[in-house]
mmCIF file of C-alpha atoms in Angstrom:
data_model
loop_
_atom_site.group_PDB
_atom_site.id
_atom_site.type_symbol
_atom_site.label_atom_id
_atom_site.label_comp_id
_atom_site.label_asym_id
_atom_site.label_seq_id
_atom_site.Cartn_x
_atom_site.Cartn_y
_atom_site.Cartn_z
ATOM 1 C CA MET A 23 28.377 -5.408 43.255
ATOM 2 C CA ARG A 24 26.641 -8.616 42.309
ATOM 3 C CA SER A 25 23.313 -6.868 41.674
ATOM 4 C CA ARG A 26 25.062 -4.298 39.485
ATOM 5 C CA PHE A 27 26.584 -7.100 37.459
ATOM 6 C CA PHE A 28 23.162 -8.688 36.857
ATOM 7 C CA ALA A 29 21.584 -5.343 36.022
ATOM 8 C CA LEU A 30 24.227 -4.819 33.356
ATOM 9 C CA LEU A 31 23.710 -8.341 32.036
ATOM 10 C CA VAL A 32 19.921 -7.910 31.823
ATOM 11 C CA ALA A 33 20.255 -4.482 30.175
ATOM 12 C CA ASN A 34 22.600 -5.959 27.588
ATOM 13 C CA ILE A 35 20.258 -8.827 26.815
ATOM 14 C CA ILE A 36 17.175 -6.612 26.551
ATOM 15 C CA LEU A 37 18.922 -4.136 24.289
ATOM 16 C CA ALA A 38 20.334 -6.913 22.112
ATOM 17 C CA LEU A 39 16.868 -8.459 21.757
ATOM 18 C CA PHE A 40 15.431 -5.054 20.918
ATOM 19 C CA LEU A 41 18.025 -4.279 18.265
ATOM 20 C CA THR A 42 17.707 -7.682 16.601
ATOM 21 C CA SER A 43 13.913 -7.854 16.834
ATOM 22 C CA PRO A 44 13.212 -7.864 13.047
ATOM 23 C CA PHE A 45 15.012 -11.220 12.848
ATOM 24 C CA TRP A 46 13.063 -13.000 15.579
ATOM 25 C CA ILE A 47 9.888 -11.096 16.353
ATOM 26 C CA TRP A 48 7.779 -12.677 13.620
ATOM 27 C CA ASN A 49 8.307 -16.092 15.190
ATOM 28 C CA PHE A 50 6.096 -14.844 17.995
ATOM 29 C CA LEU A 51 3.639 -12.775 15.976
ATOM 30 C CA ASP A 52 0.851 -13.502 13.557
ATOM 31 C CA GLU A 53 1.200 -11.744 10.234
ATOM 32 C CA GLU A 54 -1.993 -9.943 11.068
ATOM 33 C CA SER A 55 -0.601 -8.348 14.221
ATOM 34 C CA VAL A 56 -0.970 -5.069 12.409
ATOM 35 C CA THR A 57 -4.663 -5.136 13.312
ATOM 36 C CA ALA A 58 -3.624 -4.227 16.821
ATOM 37 C CA VAL A 59 -2.004 -0.956 15.857
ATOM 38 C CA SER A 60 -4.704 0.588 13.775
ATOM 39 C CA ARG A 61 -5.781 3.545 15.751
ATOM 40 C CA ARG A 62 -2.821 5.826 15.239
ATOM 41 C CA THR A 63 -1.672 4.718 11.829
ATOM 42 C CA GLY A 64 -4.609 4.856 9.474
ATOM 43 C CA ASN A 65 -6.567 1.908 8.187
ATOM 44 C CA ASN A 66 -3.980 -0.867 8.248
ATOM 45 C CA ALA A 67 -6.298 -2.923 10.428
ATOM 46 C CA LEU A 68 -8.890 -2.904 7.687
ATOM 47 C CA ALA A 69 -6.246 -3.754 5.089
ATOM 48 C CA ALA A 70 -5.195 -6.677 7.291
ATOM 49 C CA GLU A 71 -8.801 -7.809 7.517
ATOM 50 C CA TYR A 72 -9.095 -7.838 3.721
ATOM 51 C CA ILE A 73 -5.684 -9.429 3.294
ATOM 52 C CA TYR A 74 -5.795 -12.175 5.925
ATOM 53 C CA HIS A 75 -9.531 -12.838 6.175
ATOM 54 C CA GLY A 76 -10.620 -11.789 2.705
ATOM 55 C CA ARG A 77 -12.159 -13.642 -0.199
ATOM 56 C CA ASP A 78 -11.434 -14.277 -3.859
ATOM 57 C CA ILE A 79 -12.366 -11.235 -5.889
ATOM 58 C CA ASP A 80 -12.310 -10.032 -9.481
ATOM 59 C CA VAL A 81 -10.373 -6.812 -9.169
ATOM 60 C CA LEU A 82 -8.170 -5.536 -6.369
ATOM 61 C CA PHE A 83 -7.393 -1.823 -6.377
ATOM 62 C CA ILE A 84 -4.288 -1.004 -4.393
ATOM 63 C CA GLY A 85 -2.583 2.323 -3.879
ATOM 64 C CA SER A 86 -2.683 5.625 -2.045
ATOM 65 C CA SER A 87 -5.365 7.995 -0.784
ATOM 66 C CA GLN A 88 -6.080 9.093 -4.356
ATOM 67 C CA LEU A 89 -7.330 5.589 -4.950
ATOM 68 C CA ARG A 90 -9.167 5.388 -1.629
ATOM 69 C CA ALA A 91 -11.102 8.542 -2.460
ATOM 70 C CA GLY A 92 -11.358 7.971 -6.179
ATOM 71 C CA VAL A 93 -13.204 4.696 -6.772
ATOM 72 C CA ASN A 94 -16.930 4.395 -6.142
ATOM 73 C CA HIS A 95 -17.366 0.624 -6.283
ATOM 74 C CA GLU A 96 -21.122 0.841 -6.712
ATOM 75 C CA SER A 97 -20.733 3.054 -9.793
ATOM 76 C CA LEU A 98 -18.048 0.715 -11.087
ATOM 77 C CA ARG A 99 -20.351 -2.285 -10.760
ATOM 78 C CA GLU A 100 -23.142 -0.377 -12.515
ATOM 79 C CA GLY A 101 -20.825 0.657 -15.340
ATOM 80 C CA TYR A 102 -19.633 -2.915 -15.745
ATOM 81 C CA ARG A 103 -23.124 -4.377 -15.492
ATOM 82 C CA ALA A 104 -24.487 -1.941 -18.069
ATOM 83 C CA ALA A 105 -21.951 -3.270 -20.574
ATOM 84 C CA THR A 106 -21.962 -6.962 -19.722
ATOM 85 C CA GLY A 107 -25.125 -7.736 -17.756
ATOM 86 C CA LYS A 108 -22.895 -9.415 -15.154
ATOM 87 C CA ASP A 109 -21.788 -8.526 -11.650
ATOM 88 C CA ILE A 110 -18.187 -7.864 -10.654
ATOM 89 C CA ASP A 111 -16.557 -8.070 -7.224
ATOM 90 C CA THR A 112 -14.050 -5.323 -6.473
ATOM 91 C CA LEU A 113 -12.121 -4.106 -3.445
ATOM 92 C CA THR A 114 -9.841 -1.240 -2.453
ATOM 93 C CA ILE A 115 -6.797 -1.590 -0.216
ATOM 94 C CA ALA A 116 -5.367 1.874 0.197
ATOM 95 C CA HIS A 117 -2.849 3.655 2.404
ATOM 96 C CA ASN A 118 -1.762 7.222 2.898
ATOM 97 C CA TRP A 119 0.854 8.293 0.353
ATOM 98 C CA ASP A 120 2.403 6.293 -2.434
ATOM 99 C CA GLY A 121 4.840 3.480 -1.886
ATOM 100 C CA LEU A 122 5.641 0.617 -4.227
ATOM 101 C CA ASP A 123 7.354 -1.204 -1.357
ATOM 102 C CA LEU A 124 4.151 -1.261 0.669
ATOM 103 C CA VAL A 125 2.132 -2.247 -2.395
ATOM 104 C CA TYR A 126 4.445 -5.232 -2.867
ATOM 105 C CA PHE A 127 4.239 -6.452 0.745
ATOM 106 C CA LYS A 128 0.455 -6.082 0.898
ATOM 107 C CA LEU A 129 0.027 -7.793 -2.453
ATOM 108 C CA ARG A 130 2.285 -10.660 -1.398
ATOM 109 C CA ASP A 131 0.155 -11.367 1.651
ATOM 110 C CA PHE A 132 -3.114 -10.814 -0.170
ATOM 111 C CA LEU A 133 -2.215 -13.317 -2.887
ATOM 112 C CA GLU A 134 -1.055 -15.849 -0.308
ATOM 113 C CA ASN A 135 -4.519 -15.846 1.198
ATOM 114 C CA ASN A 136 -6.847 -14.948 -1.678
ATOM 115 C CA LYS A 137 -7.092 -14.846 -5.430
ATOM 116 C CA THR A 138 -7.881 -12.009 -7.755
ATOM 117 C CA ASN A 139 -8.148 -11.889 -11.533
ATOM 118 C CA LEU A 140 -6.727 -8.410 -11.878
ATOM 119 C CA VAL A 141 -4.696 -6.077 -9.713
ATOM 120 C CA VAL A 142 -5.027 -2.392 -10.424
ATOM 121 C CA VAL A 143 -2.077 -0.549 -8.915
ATOM 122 C CA GLU A 144 -2.392 3.174 -8.596
ATOM 123 C CA SER A 145 0.562 4.690 -10.308
ATOM 124 C CA PRO A 146 2.632 6.924 -8.058
ATOM 125 C CA ASN A 147 1.767 10.490 -8.883
ATOM 126 C CA TYR A 148 4.112 12.201 -6.552
ATOM 127 C CA ASP A 149 6.806 11.284 -4.118
ATOM 128 C CA PRO A 150 6.591 13.105 -0.820
ATOM 129 C CA GLU A 151 9.868 11.711 0.482
ATOM 130 C CA ALA A 152 11.757 12.157 -2.795
ATOM 131 C CA GLY A 153 12.080 8.383 -2.914
ATOM 132 C CA ASN A 154 14.488 8.299 -0.016
ATOM 133 C CA TYR A 155 12.394 6.429 2.515
ATOM 134 C CA PRO A 156 10.331 3.274 2.514
ATOM 135 C CA HIS A 157 6.645 3.877 3.058
ATOM 136 C CA PRO A 158 6.025 4.568 6.784
ATOM 137 C CA ASP A 159 3.535 1.670 6.964
ATOM 138 C CA THR A 160 5.828 -0.896 5.348
ATOM 139 C CA LYS A 161 7.273 -1.780 8.754
ATOM 140 C CA PHE A 162 3.975 -3.450 9.676
ATOM 141 C CA PHE A 163 3.929 -5.784 6.670
ATOM 142 C CA PHE A 164 7.597 -6.441 5.974
ATOM 143 C CA ARG A 165 9.152 -9.645 7.305
ATOM 144 C CA ILE A 166 12.802 -10.355 6.563
ATOM 145 C CA SER A 167 12.351 -14.106 6.775
ATOM 146 C CA ASP A 168 9.722 -14.074 4.007
ATOM 147 C CA ASP A 169 11.825 -12.145 1.502
ATOM 148 C CA PRO A 170 15.454 -12.486 2.582
ATOM 149 C CA GLU A 171 16.866 -12.111 -0.926
ATOM 150 C CA LEU A 172 14.908 -8.952 -1.639
ATOM 151 C CA PHE A 173 15.959 -7.518 1.711
ATOM 152 C CA TRP A 174 19.666 -8.155 1.263
ATOM 153 C CA GLU A 175 19.642 -6.952 -2.356
ATOM 154 C CA LEU A 176 18.180 -3.571 -1.449
ATOM 155 C CA PRO A 177 20.635 -0.677 -1.169
ATOM 156 C CA LYS A 178 21.900 -0.650 2.406
ATOM 157 C CA THR A 179 20.528 2.827 3.076
ATOM 158 C CA VAL A 180 17.040 1.543 2.288
ATOM 159 C CA SER A 181 17.270 -1.822 4.026
ATOM 160 C CA LEU A 182 18.686 -0.090 7.117
ATOM 161 C CA LYS A 183 15.756 2.316 7.111
ATOM 162 C CA LEU A 184 13.311 -0.562 6.832
ATOM 163 C CA TYR A 185 15.120 -2.443 9.577
ATOM 164 C CA ALA A 186 15.322 0.573 11.894
ATOM 165 C CA GLU A 187 11.626 1.325 11.479
ATOM 166 C CA GLN A 188 10.680 -2.222 12.385
ATOM 167 C CA VAL A 189 12.933 -2.147 15.437
ATOM 168 C CA LEU A 190 11.108 0.975 16.510
ATOM 169 C CA VAL A 191 7.685 -0.588 16.131
ATOM 170 C CA ALA A 192 8.561 -4.056 17.452
ATOM 171 C CA PRO A 193 7.587 -3.384 21.103
ATOM 172 C CA ARG A 194 4.236 -2.050 19.912
ATOM 173 C CA LEU A 195 3.627 -5.117 17.767
ATOM 174 C CA LEU A 196 4.513 -7.388 20.704
ATOM 175 C CA LEU A 197 2.213 -5.446 22.993
ATOM 176 C CA GLY A 198 -0.513 -5.704 20.372
ATOM 177 C CA ALA A 199 -0.060 -9.462 20.227
ATOM 178 C CA ILE A 200 -0.591 -9.623 23.991
ATOM 179 C CA VAL A 201 -3.372 -7.052 24.342
ATOM 180 C CA GLY A 202 -5.116 -7.729 21.044
ATOM 181 C CA GLU A 203 -6.988 -5.300 18.861
ATOM 182 C CA THR A 204 -7.280 -1.892 20.431
ATOM 183 C CA GLY A 205 -10.655 -1.019 18.966
ATOM 184 C CA ARG A 206 -11.863 0.605 15.828
ATOM 185 C CA ASP A 207 -12.807 4.137 15.190
ATOM 186 C CA GLU A 208 -15.488 5.761 13.077
ATOM 187 C CA MET A 209 -13.170 6.238 10.120
ATOM 188 C CA HIS A 210 -12.367 2.545 10.035
ATOM 189 C CA LYS A 211 -16.085 1.702 9.950
ATOM 190 C CA LYS A 212 -16.752 4.198 7.166
ATOM 191 C CA VAL A 213 -13.996 2.794 5.009
ATOM 192 C CA ALA A 214 -15.057 -0.784 5.713
ATOM 193 C CA ALA A 215 -18.611 0.027 4.676
ATOM 194 C CA ASP A 216 -17.600 0.850 1.132
ATOM 195 C CA ARG A 217 -15.196 -1.933 0.177
ATOM 196 C CA GLY A 218 -12.174 -0.015 1.370
ATOM 197 C CA ALA A 219 -13.091 3.233 -0.389
ATOM 198 C CA LEU A 220 -13.616 6.500 1.425
ATOM 199 C CA LEU A 221 -15.764 8.849 -0.597
ATOM 200 C CA ARG A 222 -16.047 12.455 0.476
ATOM 201 C CA SER A 223 -19.019 14.668 -0.267
ATOM 202 C CA GLN A 224 -16.990 17.855 -0.029
ATOM 203 C CA GLY A 225 -16.641 20.804 -2.346
ATOM 204 C CA PHE A 226 -13.248 21.877 -3.617
ATOM 205 C CA GLY A 227 -11.115 23.620 -1.016
ATOM 206 C CA GLY A 228 -13.904 23.862 1.557
ATOM 207 C CA GLN A 229 -16.573 25.108 -0.845
ATOM 208 C CA ALA A 230 -20.126 23.822 -0.514
ATOM 209 C CA PHE A 231 -20.596 20.407 -2.087
ATOM 210 C CA GLN A 232 -22.748 20.338 -5.220
ATOM 211 C CA PRO A 233 -23.932 16.865 -6.209
ATOM 212 C CA THR A 234 -23.195 16.590 -9.912
ATOM 213 C CA ASP A 235 -24.118 13.765 -12.218
ATOM 214 C CA ILE A 236 -22.792 13.841 -15.759
ATOM 215 C CA SER A 237 -25.719 12.659 -17.848
ATOM 216 C CA ALA A 238 -23.625 11.555 -20.826
ATOM 217 C CA LYS A 239 -22.751 7.892 -20.472
ATOM 218 C CA CYS A 240 -19.039 7.181 -20.127
ATOM 219 C CA GLN A 241 -17.883 5.523 -23.330
ATOM 220 C CA LEU A 242 -14.191 5.053 -22.587
ATOM 221 C CA THR A 243 -12.501 1.906 -23.866
ATOM 222 C CA VAL A 244 -9.146 0.312 -23.126
ATOM 223 C CA ASP A 245 -7.674 1.977 -26.204
ATOM 224 C CA ASP A 246 -8.722 5.400 -24.973
ATOM 225 C CA VAL A 247 -6.871 5.104 -21.676
ATOM 226 C CA LEU A 248 -3.953 2.885 -22.626
ATOM 227 C CA LEU A 249 -0.734 4.821 -22.747
ATOM 228 C CA SER A 250 1.731 3.847 -25.362
ATOM 229 C CA SER A 251 5.307 4.854 -25.904
ATOM 230 C CA SER A 252 8.488 3.683 -24.295
ATOM 231 C CA LEU A 253 9.293 3.789 -20.643
ATOM 232 C CA PRO A 254 12.421 5.727 -19.681
ATOM 233 C CA ASP A 255 14.552 3.812 -17.222
ATOM 234 C CA GLU A 256 14.254 6.165 -14.308
ATOM 235 C CA LYS A 257 10.572 6.882 -14.611
ATOM 236 C CA LEU A 258 7.279 5.168 -14.118
ATOM 237 C CA PHE A 259 4.449 6.924 -15.899
ATOM 238 C CA GLY A 260 6.549 10.018 -16.150
ATOM 239 C CA ILE A 261 7.288 10.064 -12.421
ATOM 240 C CA PRO A 262 10.926 9.638 -11.441
ATOM 241 C CA ILE A 263 11.508 6.547 -9.331
ATOM 242 C CA GLN A 264 14.588 5.337 -7.540
ATOM 243 C CA HIS A 265 16.549 2.213 -8.328
ATOM 244 C CA TRP A 266 15.330 0.493 -5.156
ATOM 245 C CA GLU A 267 11.720 1.285 -6.036
ATOM 246 C CA ARG A 268 12.325 -0.388 -9.350
ATOM 247 C CA GLN A 269 13.465 -3.486 -7.434
ATOM 248 C CA PHE A 270 10.037 -3.558 -5.852
ATOM 249 C CA LEU A 271 8.431 -3.214 -9.279
ATOM 250 C CA HIS A 272 10.301 -6.333 -10.358
ATOM 251 C CA ALA A 273 9.254 -8.077 -7.151
ATOM 252 C CA ILE A 274 5.615 -7.185 -7.856
ATOM 253 C CA ASP A 275 6.016 -8.456 -11.384
ATOM 254 C CA SER A 276 7.455 -11.803 -10.254
ATOM 255 C CA LEU A 277 4.799 -12.183 -7.615
ATOM 256 C CA LEU A 278 1.978 -11.636 -10.072
ATOM 257 C CA LYS A 279 3.517 -13.971 -12.620
ATOM 258 C CA GLN A 280 3.778 -16.708 -10.013
ATOM 259 C CA ASN A 281 0.130 -16.230 -9.175
ATOM 260 C CA SER A 282 -1.014 -15.896 -12.804
ATOM 261 C CA THR A 283 -2.562 -12.585 -11.912
ATOM 262 C CA LYS A 284 -2.720 -9.715 -14.332
ATOM 263 C CA VAL A 285 -1.863 -6.177 -13.427
ATOM 264 C CA ILE A 286 -2.441 -2.757 -14.826
ATOM 265 C CA PHE A 287 -1.182 0.524 -13.491
ATOM 266 C CA VAL A 288 -3.684 3.318 -13.441
ATOM 267 C CA ARG A 289 -2.710 6.928 -13.207
ATOM 268 C CA PHE A 290 -5.383 8.829 -11.369
ATOM 269 C CA PRO A 291 -6.264 12.293 -12.533
ATOM 270 C CA TYR A 292 -5.492 15.276 -10.386
ATOM 271 C CA LYS A 293 -6.847 18.707 -10.808
ATOM 272 C CA SER A 294 -4.048 20.047 -12.967
ATOM 273 C CA PHE A 295 -3.327 16.791 -14.830
ATOM 274 C CA ALA A 296 -3.570 17.529 -18.520
ATOM 275 C CA GLY A 297 -2.828 14.021 -19.712
ATOM 276 C CA THR A 298 0.459 14.798 -21.367
ATOM 277 C CA GLY A 299 3.682 12.806 -21.171
ATOM 278 C CA LEU A 300 2.297 9.464 -22.210
ATOM 279 C CA VAL A 301 4.123 6.442 -20.945
ATOM 280 C CA GLU A 302 4.082 2.896 -21.977
ATOM 281 C CA ARG A 303 3.593 -0.759 -22.130
ATOM 282 C CA ASN A 304 6.866 -2.108 -20.907
ATOM 283 C CA SER A 305 8.549 -5.297 -22.020
ATOM 284 C CA GLU A 306 10.747 -5.206 -18.937
ATOM 285 C CA PHE A 307 7.859 -6.590 -16.925
ATOM 286 C CA PRO A 308 6.567 -9.854 -18.375
ATOM 287 C CA ALA A 309 3.416 -10.017 -16.259
ATOM 288 C CA TYR A 310 0.584 -8.207 -18.017
ATOM 289 C CA TRP A 311 1.783 -4.711 -17.485
ATOM 290 C CA ASP A 312 -0.124 -1.909 -19.081
ATOM 291 C CA ASP A 313 -0.339 1.679 -18.061
ATOM 292 C CA TYR A 314 -3.652 3.442 -18.159
ATOM 293 C CA ALA A 315 -4.283 7.096 -17.566
ATOM 294 C CA PHE A 316 -7.619 8.732 -17.088
ATOM 295 C CA THR A 317 -7.499 12.399 -17.943
ATOM 296 C CA ASN A 318 -9.818 15.063 -16.658
ATOM 297 C CA GLU A 319 -11.052 15.707 -20.157
ATOM 298 C CA GLN A 320 -11.949 12.054 -20.698
ATOM 299 C CA LEU A 321 -13.760 11.796 -17.399
ATOM 300 C CA PHE A 322 -15.411 15.164 -16.963
ATOM 301 C CA GLY A 323 -15.471 16.743 -20.417
ATOM 302 C CA ASP A 324 -15.716 20.511 -20.197
ATOM 303 C CA HIS A 325 -17.389 20.588 -16.780
ATOM 304 C CA ASN A 326 -15.885 22.726 -14.038
ATOM 305 C CA LEU A 327 -13.236 20.483 -12.466
ATOM 306 C CA GLU A 328 -13.852 21.915 -9.006
ATOM 307 C CA LEU A 329 -17.141 20.013 -8.946
ATOM 308 C CA PHE A 330 -15.243 16.723 -8.957
ATOM 309 C CA TYR A 331 -12.393 17.310 -6.513
ATOM 310 C CA TYR A 332 -12.279 18.110 -2.835
ATOM 311 C CA ASP A 333 -8.650 19.140 -3.039
ATOM 312 C CA ARG A 334 -5.956 19.339 -5.666
ATOM 313 C CA VAL A 335 -5.337 15.591 -5.954
ATOM 314 C CA HIS A 336 -8.394 13.815 -4.510
ATOM 315 C CA LEU A 337 -11.686 13.204 -6.243
ATOM 316 C CA ASN A 338 -14.865 13.807 -4.240
ATOM 317 C CA THR A 339 -18.019 11.697 -4.471
ATOM 318 C CA ASN A 340 -18.915 13.241 -7.845
ATOM 319 C CA GLY A 341 -15.505 12.425 -9.291
ATOM 320 C CA ALA A 342 -15.311 8.967 -7.736
ATOM 321 C CA SER A 343 -18.701 8.018 -9.160
ATOM 322 C CA ARG A 344 -17.681 9.121 -12.629
ATOM 323 C CA PHE A 345 -14.318 7.372 -12.350
ATOM 324 C CA GLY A 346 -16.057 4.203 -11.131
ATOM 325 C CA GLU A 347 -18.502 4.254 -14.032
ATOM 326 C CA CYS A 348 -15.704 4.759 -16.567
ATOM 327 C CA MET A 349 -13.463 2.132 -14.956
ATOM 328 C CA GLY A 350 -16.365 -0.347 -15.011
ATOM 329 C CA GLY A 351 -16.743 0.290 -18.735
ATOM 330 C CA VAL A 352 -13.014 -0.161 -19.344
ATOM 331 C CA LEU A 353 -13.006 -3.454 -17.414
ATOM 332 C CA ALA A 354 -15.964 -4.638 -19.494
ATOM 333 C CA ASP A 355 -14.079 -3.640 -22.627
ATOM 334 C CA MET A 356 -11.013 -5.597 -21.463
ATOM 335 C CA GLU A 357 -13.207 -8.645 -21.063
ATOM 336 C CA SER A 358 -14.940 -8.213 -24.423
ATOM 337 C CA LYS A 359 -11.522 -8.046 -26.102
ATOM 338 C CA GLY A 360 -10.456 -11.288 -24.450
ATOM 339 C CA ILE A 361 -7.745 -9.628 -22.359
ATOM 340 C CA ILE A 362 -9.196 -11.004 -19.130
ATOM 341 C CA THR A 363 -12.200 -12.859 -17.708
ATOM 342 C CA PHE A 364 -13.874 -11.963 -14.455
ATOM 343 C CA SER A 365 -15.591 -14.763 -12.597
ATOM 344 C CA ALA A 366 -15.237 -14.251 -8.850
ATOM 345 C CA ALA A 367 -18.562 -12.448 -8.479
ATOM 346 C CA SER A 368 -20.468 -15.214 -10.233
ATOM 347 C CA ASP A 369 -18.523 -17.856 -8.271
ATOM 348 C CA THR A 370 -19.510 -16.165 -5.011
ATOM 349 C CA ALA A 371 -23.145 -15.927 -6.105
ATOM 350 C CA GLN A 372 -23.049 -19.605 -7.069
ATOM 351 C CA LYS A 373 -21.583 -20.581 -3.691
ATOM 352 C CA GLU A 374 -24.237 -18.590 -1.857
ATOM 353 C CA LEU A 375 -26.939 -20.241 -3.953
ATOM 354 C CA LEU A 376 -25.605 -23.705 -3.137
ATOM 355 C CA GLN A 377 -25.508 -22.899 0.557
ATOM 356 C CA MET B 17 38.187 -13.593 34.490
ATOM 357 C CA THR B 18 37.511 -11.447 37.487
ATOM 358 C CA GLY B 19 34.098 -10.078 38.304
ATOM 359 C CA GLU B 20 35.382 -6.559 37.846
ATOM 360 C CA ARG B 21 36.763 -7.338 34.393
ATOM 361 C CA MET B 22 33.489 -8.986 33.370
ATOM 362 C CA ARG B 23 31.542 -5.971 34.596
ATOM 363 C CA LYS B 24 33.703 -3.682 32.494
ATOM 364 C CA ILE B 25 33.120 -5.811 29.434
ATOM 365 C CA LEU B 26 29.359 -5.749 29.999
ATOM 366 C CA LEU B 27 29.460 -2.003 30.469
ATOM 367 C CA ALA B 28 31.405 -1.551 27.247
ATOM 368 C CA THR B 29 29.000 -3.828 25.381
ATOM 369 C CA LEU B 30 26.079 -1.858 26.679
ATOM 370 C CA TRP B 31 27.581 1.408 25.470
ATOM 371 C CA ILE B 32 28.344 -0.122 22.088
ATOM 372 C CA GLN B 33 24.733 -1.288 21.790
ATOM 373 C CA ILE B 34 23.427 2.117 22.832
ATOM 374 C CA GLY B 35 25.661 3.632 20.165
ATOM 375 C CA CYS B 36 24.286 1.188 17.590
ATOM 376 C CA ALA B 37 20.728 2.072 18.589
ATOM 377 C CA ILE B 38 21.427 5.797 18.229
ATOM 378 C CA VAL B 39 22.964 5.275 14.786
ATOM 379 C CA LEU B 40 20.144 2.935 13.710
ATOM 380 C CA PHE B 41 17.417 5.363 14.659
ATOM 381 C CA GLN B 42 18.978 8.018 12.484
ATOM 382 C CA PHE B 43 17.587 5.945 9.625
ATOM 383 C CA VAL B 44 13.984 6.091 10.794
ATOM 384 C CA GLY B 45 11.814 8.139 8.465
ATOM 385 C CA PRO B 46 10.249 11.365 9.732
ATOM 386 C CA LYS B 47 6.739 10.058 9.169
ATOM 387 C CA SER B 48 7.398 6.948 11.203
ATOM 388 C CA LEU B 49 8.510 9.060 14.113
ATOM 389 C CA ASN B 50 5.206 10.868 14.118
ATOM 390 C CA PRO B 51 2.404 8.405 13.368
ATOM 391 C CA ALA B 52 -0.151 10.822 14.749
ATOM 392 C CA ALA B 53 0.611 13.004 11.738
ATOM 393 C CA ILE B 54 -0.313 10.109 9.476
ATOM 394 C CA TYR B 55 -3.520 9.539 11.323
ATOM 395 C CA GLY B 56 -4.267 13.241 11.292
ATOM 396 C CA GLN B 57 -4.165 13.267 7.513
ATOM 397 C CA PHE B 58 -6.321 10.205 7.343
#
């Protein structure tokens, strides 16, 4: 009888601790505990490495797999250097699928630990969950105690989803804190080797890859890619977003203002993207908040698009190199027009020289 | 309070908590329930 009583008591306590874990677990965990759960959930460990042990950089690219596959940093640096004669330090932090909530939480932690002159957020191009769920990786980066107001202001269906997902992952995070990092795989190393990008030398839809280099120099300027018109309330860059996602947009905006960091949203091309439905600079967001869109025509002219994509929405190495070159030119143009100044690369070089 | 009464209360609390857990996990997203699918796409 007595042992049954204690078994019930212990079961109650364990279950209560489990169900309330989002409120207390982070008192026992480092923010970077996510490094311990990398193997089954993509490259969050690498993101954590960049976020918690990173460095000051010029431009941070943050977004989904379109971004991870679509920016060749070496080409970007060459494009920028060709226009300015200077170096630029850039980095990609990308996750599978779009999610403004995850972008916010990663940015918050990144800016707490590092500085960047410009954040380039990949504009959501599609919404695989119809906007009904937080990003599946948000549970690793979200901490109620760090953003209590944001948490309680979210619609209850969303905050409950966030809460439930963190309850589910709490035992794994605790185990990770005890066991430590569970090892890295080949994919992690590949991504780490290219500043967070993952370029694929694959032909479209399984076709043989044909290395293609567009000989014409990319001449795009800010004015060519800047979208201008007015932003409908329910849409971001023509993509419908939910009210709660908009709350995260405002949170991103406040965060960047506090850190005096500028932001642009970039809409990546996809194979059928014709560049219509222009969207706008938006006075709702006081931080520097411009929307850029790179169209297939601007990037690849009249070349066969299948040379530049490995599937319908992801650029391959050919496309990423061209995008990088063009983006480098646009960043140089932003600087020449006095919109922004990049200095992290030269600061780093200076520090290395002094050492 | 008798031991028997306390045991009943604990049992009821346990069932309530189990009920809460079942309801809570209805909110978990389909992709979170299958992280291997995420990794597979990566």
